[in-house]
Amino acid sequence: MNAFKLSLRDQTDLVGFLRDLIQMPSPSTQEKAVGERIAAEMKRLDFRNVTIDRIGNVIGWIGPGKGPVLMFNGHMDTVRVSDPEAWSRKPLGAEIVDGVLYGLGACDMKGGLAAMIYGAKLLRDSGMDLMGDLVVACVVQEEPCEGLGSRVLIEEEGIRPDWVVLGEPSGLDVVRGQRGRIEMRLITHGRSAHSACPALGENAIYTAARLLFGLELLAEQLGNDAFLGPGSLAVTDISSSASSRNAVPARCELIIDRRLTLGENETKAIAEIQRVIAREGVRAEVEVTEYQATSYSGYPCHNREFYPAWVMAEDHPLVLSAVQAVREELKHRPRVGRWEFSTEGVYTAGVAGIPTVGFGPGDPRHAHTADEHVRLDDVHAAAEVYARLASQLLGTEHPSH
């Protein structure tokens, strides 16, 4: 079987496009410039029906306009640079050193986005007759609210794929699942008093401290799964409110990041916290937080911060097809594993039940780090694997070249 190979011209164009994406800042809700650049590239490469939807996702199509639909899915937004001094290169510089491209989003996940778009081009250029469509979906706001962009695509825009491939960094291995997560707010209540007479009040911070000890113990007793591993719990923020700094606070608030393995759900996670509260006999309550934002397109975003775990069976046809595509293009058998972080798969697989796998360039350990980078050879290889996988799912004959 002939391999899909990027021409030298395509490699040059892909790198230039990827550098443009990195040089354009795209923090969540501010993806407009990157979205417009992606739409322009899709049109230049002759994608059809290139559109920007109501929330700001960018969508482009390859194929006959009928039959099954394969979606390549990746996000356009990045985290912000928390500590510029920690970078040895400019975060938006898109510098290339010894075949490695440095910059914010290079690994997570503009390298994957560029590879997906050029993988779609490779598929079209092959001249293969396709029995279905490939849609490349570049979504918004994945970093703070994974699954939101995909939900709008599927539920509101009416794009219902038969398969989804996520281009998050996987080290060119195949991913078949991830833990879910729920973000909770734990609020403790006290009674305000002048801090010169603290015994007259009830300090909500002290109440929270008692619960913190219980949460630390709970974190060692969570569920476990042979594939996804254990659930986890971390308190990630604490704040209090009082009339002044000379007053005993009557309210304290904790934010809890709870990662959910298989067998754990929202009801179980909340009940565990409620048992800690009941055991301490304090005035407190726990609730799921709500994500709220306005997209760059003006779309109002609301989402309860619960994101389910998902796993595809190791012998699922889509997983087997992804493994086969890597073997045929890269001449080795990839590992089949899981992501530690959360992705759009929480919606596509976890809610919508659409067969989903992950595959992308870049080492996941480099995401959200100083000097984030991706190897350009891996970006090229990913594009070729994407084309091969799409040909297996949508093609009626092998390419002639």
Short mmCIF file of C-alpha atoms in Angstrom, two decimals:
data_model
loop_
_atom_site.label_atom_id
_atom_site.label_comp_id
_atom_site.label_asym_id
_atom_site.label_seq_id
_atom_site.Cartn_x
_atom_site.Cartn_y
_atom_site.Cartn_z
CA MET A 1 0.00 0.00 0.00
CA ASN A 2 1.38 3.40 -0.96
CA ALA A 3 1.92 5.84 1.88
CA PHE A 4 0.48 9.31 2.12
CA LYS A 5 3.44 11.70 1.99
CA LEU A 6 3.54 15.46 2.24
CA SER A 7 5.42 17.09 -0.60
CA LEU A 8 8.25 19.48 0.25
CA ARG A 9 5.94 22.32 -0.77
CA ASP A 10 3.22 21.07 1.56
CA GLN A 11 5.72 20.71 4.40
CA THR A 12 6.88 24.30 3.88
CA ASP A 13 3.31 25.60 3.71
CA LEU A 14 2.28 23.61 6.80
CA VAL A 15 5.17 25.03 8.84
CA GLY A 16 4.45 28.57 7.70
CA PHE A 17 0.78 28.16 8.60
CA LEU A 18 1.63 26.69 12.02
CA ARG A 19 4.04 29.54 12.76
CA ASP A 20 1.28 32.03 11.91
CA LEU A 21 -1.07 30.29 14.36
CA ILE A 22 1.48 30.42 17.17
CA GLN A 23 2.32 34.07 16.55
CA MET A 24 -1.37 34.97 16.96
CA PRO A 25 -2.43 35.00 20.62
CA SER A 26 -5.64 33.01 21.15
CA PRO A 27 -6.55 32.82 24.84
CA SER A 28 -9.98 31.36 25.48
CA THR A 29 -12.83 33.62 24.22
CA GLN A 30 -10.28 35.54 22.09
CA GLU A 31 -9.77 33.08 19.23
CA LYS A 32 -11.08 35.36 16.45
CA ALA A 33 -7.78 36.14 14.70
CA VAL A 34 -6.65 32.50 14.72
CA GLY A 35 -10.11 31.39 13.58
CA GLU A 36 -10.03 33.77 10.63
CA ARG A 37 -6.51 32.61 9.70
CA ILE A 38 -7.65 28.97 9.80
CA ALA A 39 -10.72 29.72 7.68
CA ALA A 40 -8.53 31.51 5.13
CA GLU A 41 -6.15 28.53 4.96
CA MET A 42 -9.03 26.08 4.52
CA LYS A 43 -10.37 28.16 1.64
CA ARG A 44 -6.90 28.43 0.06
CA LEU A 45 -6.63 24.64 0.24
CA ASP A 46 -10.02 24.22 -1.44
CA PHE A 47 -12.06 22.92 1.47
CA ARG A 48 -15.78 23.32 0.84
CA ASN A 49 -18.40 25.00 3.02
CA VAL A 50 -15.84 26.75 5.20
CA THR A 51 -17.82 28.50 7.93
CA ILE A 52 -17.51 30.08 11.35
CA ASP A 53 -20.45 29.02 13.49
CA ARG A 54 -22.44 30.83 16.18
CA ILE A 55 -19.94 30.23 18.99
CA GLY A 56 -16.88 30.85 16.79
CA ASN A 57 -15.87 27.30 15.82
CA VAL A 58 -14.28 27.04 12.36
CA ILE A 59 -15.50 24.19 10.14
CA GLY A 60 -14.35 23.00 6.72
CA TRP A 61 -15.26 19.95 4.65
CA ILE A 62 -13.64 17.48 2.25
CA GLY A 63 -15.72 14.87 0.39
CA PRO A 64 -18.83 14.28 -1.68
CA GLY A 65 -21.40 15.85 0.64
CA LYS A 66 -23.09 12.56 1.51
CA GLY A 67 -22.46 9.36 3.41
CA PRO A 68 -20.82 8.83 6.82
CA VAL A 69 -18.94 11.69 8.48
CA LEU A 70 -15.52 11.60 10.11
CA MET A 71 -14.64 14.61 12.29
CA PHE A 72 -11.12 15.78 12.98
CA ASN A 73 -11.51 17.86 16.13
CA GLY A 74 -9.07 20.24 17.79
CA HIS A 75 -9.17 23.46 19.80
CA MET A 76 -7.87 26.88 18.80
CA ASP A 77 -7.48 28.39 22.27
CA THR A 78 -4.45 28.26 24.53
CA VAL A 79 -3.80 28.94 28.18
CA ARG A 80 -2.19 32.26 29.04
CA VAL A 81 1.53 32.65 29.75
CA SER A 82 1.68 32.58 33.54
CA ASP A 83 5.39 33.38 33.90
CA PRO A 84 7.09 34.92 30.83
CA GLU A 85 10.41 34.98 32.69
CA ALA A 86 10.40 31.17 32.78
CA TRP A 87 10.58 31.05 28.97
CA SER A 88 14.00 31.05 27.31
CA ARG A 89 12.32 31.96 23.99
CA LYS A 90 9.49 34.34 23.16
CA PRO A 91 6.18 32.55 23.82
CA LEU A 92 4.72 33.89 20.57
CA GLY A 93 7.99 33.86 18.65
CA ALA A 94 7.45 30.53 16.83
CA GLU A 95 11.22 29.98 16.70
CA ILE A 96 12.55 26.86 15.00
CA VAL A 97 15.74 25.30 16.39
CA ASP A 98 17.04 21.96 15.08
CA GLY A 99 13.65 20.98 13.68
CA VAL A 100 11.77 21.88 16.87
CA LEU A 101 9.15 24.66 16.87
CA TYR A 102 8.82 26.60 20.14
CA GLY A 103 5.85 28.67 21.23
CA LEU A 104 2.68 28.85 23.27
CA GLY A 105 0.24 26.29 21.86
CA ALA A 106 2.85 24.53 19.71
CA CYS A 107 2.12 21.26 21.50
CA ASP A 108 -1.37 21.99 22.90
CA MET A 109 -2.56 22.01 20.23
CA LYS A 110 -1.84 24.18 17.23
CA GLY A 111 0.58 21.56 15.90
CA GLY A 112 -2.28 19.06 15.86
CA LEU A 113 -4.66 21.55 14.24
CA ALA A 114 -2.25 22.32 11.42
CA ALA A 115 -1.56 18.60 10.90
CA MET A 116 -5.30 17.81 10.70
CA ILE A 117 -5.90 20.50 8.09
CA TYR A 118 -3.00 19.32 5.96
CA GLY A 119 -3.97 15.69 6.51
CA ALA A 120 -7.35 16.54 4.99
CA LYS A 121 -5.56 18.19 2.06
CA LEU A 122 -3.47 15.04 1.57
CA LEU A 123 -6.62 12.95 1.46
CA ARG A 124 -8.22 15.18 -1.15
CA ASP A 125 -5.06 15.37 -3.25
CA SER A 126 -4.85 11.56 -3.34
CA GLY A 127 -7.74 11.44 -5.80
CA MET A 128 -9.39 8.69 -3.79
CA ASP A 129 -13.11 8.21 -4.28
CA LEU A 130 -14.73 8.91 -0.93
CA MET A 131 -17.98 7.38 0.27
CA GLY A 132 -18.36 9.99 3.01
CA ASP A 133 -17.21 13.37 4.31
CA LEU A 134 -14.31 14.53 6.40
CA VAL A 135 -15.05 17.64 8.49
CA VAL A 136 -12.24 19.47 10.25
CA ALA A 137 -13.68 21.24 13.32
CA CYS A 138 -11.55 23.81 15.12
CA VAL A 139 -13.34 24.62 18.37
CA VAL A 140 -13.24 27.38 20.96
CA GLN A 141 -12.83 27.50 24.74
CA GLU A 142 -11.59 23.95 25.28
CA GLU A 143 -9.11 25.00 27.93
CA PRO A 144 -11.67 26.28 30.48
CA CYS A 145 -14.71 24.26 29.35
CA GLU A 146 -13.88 21.16 27.32
CA GLY A 147 -16.73 19.84 25.22
CA LEU A 148 -18.57 23.16 24.94
CA GLY A 149 -17.56 23.86 21.34
CA SER A 150 -18.31 20.31 20.25
CA ARG A 151 -21.72 20.41 21.94
CA VAL A 152 -22.65 23.49 19.92
CA LEU A 153 -21.41 21.84 16.72
CA ILE A 154 -23.45 18.71 17.27
CA GLU A 155 -26.56 19.91 19.11
CA GLU A 156 -27.03 23.37 17.61
CA GLU A 157 -25.26 23.27 14.23
CA GLY A 158 -26.53 19.78 13.45
CA ILE A 159 -23.17 18.23 12.52
CA ARG A 160 -23.40 14.62 13.71
CA PRO A 161 -20.22 12.67 12.94
CA ASP A 162 -19.98 8.89 12.92
CA TRP A 163 -16.41 9.01 14.26
CA VAL A 164 -14.27 11.65 15.98
CA VAL A 165 -10.48 11.92 16.03
CA LEU A 166 -9.04 14.33 18.62
CA GLY A 167 -5.69 15.88 17.70
CA GLU A 168 -4.46 16.61 21.23
CA PRO A 169 -0.81 15.70 21.85
CA SER A 170 -0.30 11.96 22.31
CA GLY A 171 3.32 11.47 21.29
CA LEU A 172 2.00 9.87 18.06
CA ASP A 173 0.43 7.09 20.11
CA VAL A 174 -3.27 6.19 20.10
CA VAL A 175 -5.50 7.26 22.99
CA ARG A 176 -8.78 5.53 23.82
CA GLY A 177 -9.99 7.30 26.96
CA GLN A 178 -9.53 9.72 29.82
CA ARG A 179 -10.85 10.40 33.30
CA GLY A 180 -13.69 12.86 33.71
CA ARG A 181 -13.79 15.77 36.10
CA ILE A 182 -16.14 17.82 38.22
CA GLU A 183 -15.42 21.19 39.75
CA MET A 184 -17.19 21.88 43.04
CA ARG A 185 -17.54 24.86 45.33
CA LEU A 186 -17.58 24.10 49.07
CA ILE A 187 -18.93 26.99 51.15
CA THR A 188 -18.59 27.15 54.92
CA HIS A 189 -20.66 29.51 57.07
CA GLY A 190 -19.75 31.19 60.36
CA ARG A 191 -20.76 34.28 62.30
CA SER A 192 -19.03 37.62 61.97
CA ALA A 193 -17.59 39.45 64.96
CA HIS A 194 -14.91 42.05 65.60
CA SER A 195 -11.53 40.37 65.37
CA ALA A 196 -10.61 41.96 68.69
CA CYS A 197 -13.22 39.67 70.24
CA PRO A 198 -13.05 36.54 68.05
CA ALA A 199 -14.79 34.34 70.61
CA LEU A 200 -18.01 36.25 69.92
CA GLY A 201 -18.02 34.99 66.35
CA GLU A 202 -17.59 31.75 64.46
CA ASN A 203 -14.69 31.75 62.02
CA ALA A 204 -15.64 30.23 58.66
CA ILE A 205 -11.95 29.77 57.82
CA TYR A 206 -11.46 27.52 60.84
CA THR A 207 -14.52 25.52 59.77
CA ALA A 208 -13.02 25.17 56.29
CA ALA A 209 -9.73 23.99 57.82
CA ARG A 210 -11.53 21.15 59.57
CA LEU A 211 -13.11 20.13 56.28
CA LEU A 212 -9.77 20.38 54.48
CA PHE A 213 -8.39 17.67 56.74
CA GLY A 214 -11.39 15.47 55.89
CA LEU A 215 -10.92 16.13 52.17
CA GLU A 216 -7.26 15.15 52.42
CA LEU A 217 -8.29 11.83 53.94
CA LEU A 218 -11.02 11.36 51.31
CA ALA A 219 -8.50 11.83 48.51
CA GLU A 220 -6.83 8.56 49.55
CA GLN A 221 -10.08 6.57 49.39
CA LEU A 222 -11.38 7.23 45.86
CA GLY A 223 -12.35 4.75 43.16
CA ASN A 224 -9.87 3.03 40.88
CA ASP A 225 -10.05 1.56 37.39
CA ALA A 226 -7.63 -0.88 35.79
CA PHE A 227 -7.28 1.28 32.66
CA LEU A 228 -8.00 4.88 33.68
CA GLY A 229 -6.40 4.61 37.10
CA PRO A 230 -7.66 6.18 40.33
CA GLY A 231 -9.86 9.18 40.83
CA SER A 232 -8.26 12.20 42.45
CA LEU A 233 -9.21 15.23 44.51
CA ALA A 234 -7.39 18.54 44.91
CA VAL A 235 -8.40 21.79 46.59
CA THR A 236 -7.22 24.42 44.13
CA ASP A 237 -8.46 27.71 45.59
CA ILE A 238 -9.56 29.16 48.92
CA SER A 239 -11.09 32.56 49.69
CA SER A 240 -13.05 34.20 52.49
CA SER A 241 -15.25 37.24 52.91
CA ALA A 242 -15.77 39.59 55.83
CA SER A 243 -16.76 43.21 56.33
CA SER A 244 -13.10 44.13 56.85
CA ARG A 245 -9.75 42.65 57.78
CA ASN A 246 -10.65 43.45 61.37
CA ALA A 247 -13.66 41.11 61.28
CA VAL A 248 -14.02 37.37 61.74
CA PRO A 249 -15.10 36.01 58.32
CA ALA A 250 -18.61 34.62 58.13
CA ARG A 251 -18.01 32.80 54.84
CA CYS A 252 -15.19 30.77 53.32
CA GLU A 253 -15.14 29.15 49.91
CA LEU A 254 -13.04 26.26 48.59
CA ILE A 255 -12.77 25.12 44.97
CA ILE A 256 -12.33 21.37 44.50
CA ASP A 257 -10.99 19.76 41.33
CA ARG A 258 -12.23 16.16 41.37
CA ARG A 259 -11.06 13.77 38.63
CA LEU A 260 -13.47 10.91 38.01
CA THR A 261 -12.47 7.42 36.98
CA LEU A 262 -14.88 4.81 35.61
CA GLY A 263 -17.57 3.97 38.13
CA GLU A 264 -17.56 7.49 39.57
CA ASN A 265 -20.15 10.12 38.69
CA GLU A 266 -21.47 13.50 39.79
CA THR A 267 -23.86 12.07 42.39
CA LYS A 268 -21.12 9.99 44.01
CA ALA A 269 -18.60 12.85 44.05
CA ILE A 270 -21.04 15.25 45.73
CA ALA A 271 -22.23 12.65 48.24
CA GLU A 272 -18.63 12.02 49.35
CA ILE A 273 -18.18 15.71 50.18
CA GLN A 274 -21.54 15.85 51.95
CA ARG A 275 -20.46 12.96 54.17
CA VAL A 276 -17.32 14.86 55.18
CA ILE A 277 -19.50 17.87 56.08
CA ALA A 278 -21.92 15.69 58.07
CA ARG A 279 -19.09 13.98 59.94
CA GLU A 280 -17.72 17.32 61.09
CA GLY A 281 -21.19 18.61 62.00
CA VAL A 282 -20.55 22.07 60.53
CA ARG A 283 -22.62 24.53 58.51
CA ALA A 284 -21.51 24.10 54.92
CA GLU A 285 -22.77 23.07 51.50
CA VAL A 286 -21.26 21.86 48.25
CA GLU A 287 -22.36 22.67 44.70
CA VAL A 288 -21.18 22.14 41.14
CA THR A 289 -19.66 25.31 39.70
CA GLU A 290 -21.01 26.98 36.57
CA TYR A 291 -18.84 28.10 33.67
CA GLN A 292 -19.98 31.40 32.18
CA ALA A 293 -18.33 33.39 29.42
CA THR A 294 -19.09 35.25 26.21
CA SER A 295 -17.43 33.91 23.09
CA TYR A 296 -15.66 36.27 20.69
CA SER A 297 -18.70 35.90 18.41
CA GLY A 298 -20.99 37.19 21.17
CA TYR A 299 -22.46 33.78 22.00
CA PRO A 300 -23.34 33.49 25.73
CA CYS A 301 -21.74 30.33 27.19
CA HIS A 302 -23.12 28.45 30.18
CA ASN A 303 -22.09 25.00 31.34
CA ARG A 304 -22.20 23.08 34.59
CA GLU A 305 -18.65 22.00 35.35
CA PHE A 306 -19.20 18.26 35.11
CA TYR A 307 -17.33 16.34 32.42
CA PRO A 308 -17.75 12.54 32.25
CA ALA A 309 -15.01 9.97 31.81
CA TRP A 310 -14.94 7.99 28.58
CA VAL A 311 -13.24 4.83 27.34
CA MET A 312 -13.31 3.03 24.01
CA ALA A 313 -12.78 -0.73 24.01
CA GLU A 314 -9.30 -1.71 22.87
CA ASP A 315 -10.82 -3.85 20.09
CA HIS A 316 -13.26 -1.15 18.92
CA PRO A 317 -13.05 -0.80 15.10
CA LEU A 318 -12.04 2.87 15.35
CA VAL A 319 -9.20 2.10 17.76
CA LEU A 320 -8.02 -0.74 15.51
CA SER A 321 -8.20 1.56 12.46
CA ALA A 322 -6.11 4.20 14.23
CA VAL A 323 -3.49 1.63 15.19
CA GLN A 324 -3.43 0.31 11.62
CA ALA A 325 -3.03 3.83 10.20
CA VAL A 326 -0.01 4.48 12.43
CA ARG A 327 1.54 1.12 11.55
CA GLU A 328 1.13 1.70 7.81
CA GLU A 329 2.46 5.26 7.81
CA LEU A 330 5.08 5.21 10.57
CA LYS A 331 6.13 1.55 10.32
CA HIS A 332 5.73 0.74 14.00
CA ARG A 333 2.95 -0.30 16.31
CA PRO A 334 1.83 2.58 18.56
CA ARG A 335 1.05 2.20 22.21
CA VAL A 336 -2.65 2.40 23.03
CA GLY A 337 -3.23 4.36 26.21
CA ARG A 338 -5.09 7.15 27.97
CA TRP A 339 -4.78 10.88 28.50
CA GLU A 340 -4.23 12.22 32.00
CA PHE A 341 -5.89 15.53 31.08
CA SER A 342 -9.41 16.28 29.86
CA THR A 343 -10.46 16.87 26.23
CA GLU A 344 -13.42 17.44 23.91
CA GLY A 345 -13.98 13.68 24.22
CA VAL A 346 -15.95 14.35 27.42
CA TYR A 347 -18.75 15.49 25.11
CA THR A 348 -18.19 13.52 21.88
CA ALA A 349 -17.76 10.16 23.62
CA GLY A 350 -18.90 10.82 27.19
CA VAL A 351 -22.19 12.56 26.40
CA ALA A 352 -22.98 12.04 22.70
CA GLY A 353 -21.72 8.45 22.59
CA ILE A 354 -19.80 8.95 19.33
CA PRO A 355 -16.79 6.62 18.82
CA THR A 356 -13.75 8.77 19.61
CA VAL A 357 -9.99 8.28 19.60
CA GLY A 358 -7.03 10.54 20.18
CA PHE A 359 -3.86 10.92 18.15
CA GLY A 360 -1.60 13.92 17.80
CA PRO A 361 1.94 15.30 17.58
CA GLY A 362 3.73 16.52 20.66
CA ASP A 363 4.60 15.15 24.09
CA PRO A 364 1.63 15.70 26.45
CA ARG A 365 4.08 16.55 29.24
CA HIS A 366 5.04 19.74 27.38
CA ALA A 367 1.51 21.17 27.38
CA HIS A 368 1.05 24.25 29.58
CA THR A 369 4.78 24.48 30.27
CA ALA A 370 7.48 27.09 29.65
CA ASP A 371 9.30 26.58 26.34
CA GLU A 372 6.39 24.52 25.00
CA HIS A 373 7.42 22.93 21.71
CA VAL A 374 6.71 20.31 19.06
CA ARG A 375 8.95 18.45 16.61
CA LEU A 376 8.12 19.40 13.04
CA ASP A 377 8.81 15.85 11.84
CA ASP A 378 6.06 14.71 14.22
CA VAL A 379 3.63 17.31 12.85
CA HIS A 380 4.33 16.05 9.30
CA ALA A 381 3.96 12.43 10.43
CA ALA A 382 0.65 13.20 12.14
CA ALA A 383 -0.75 14.77 8.95
CA GLU A 384 0.13 11.62 7.03
CA VAL A 385 -1.46 9.35 9.64
CA TYR A 386 -4.62 11.48 9.65
CA ALA A 387 -4.89 11.09 5.87
CA ARG A 388 -4.38 7.32 6.11
CA LEU A 389 -6.97 6.95 8.87
CA ALA A 390 -9.52 9.01 6.92
CA SER A 391 -8.87 6.91 3.83
CA GLN A 392 -9.55 3.72 5.80
CA LEU A 393 -12.85 5.03 7.14
CA LEU A 394 -14.12 6.94 4.11
CA GLY A 395 -12.33 5.58 1.05
CA THR A 396 -13.59 3.12 -1.53
CA GLU A 397 -10.19 2.46 -3.08
CA HIS A 398 -6.56 3.01 -2.26
CA PRO A 399 -4.78 6.11 -3.58
CA SER A 400 -2.93 5.69 -6.84
CA HIS A 401 0.21 7.60 -5.91
#
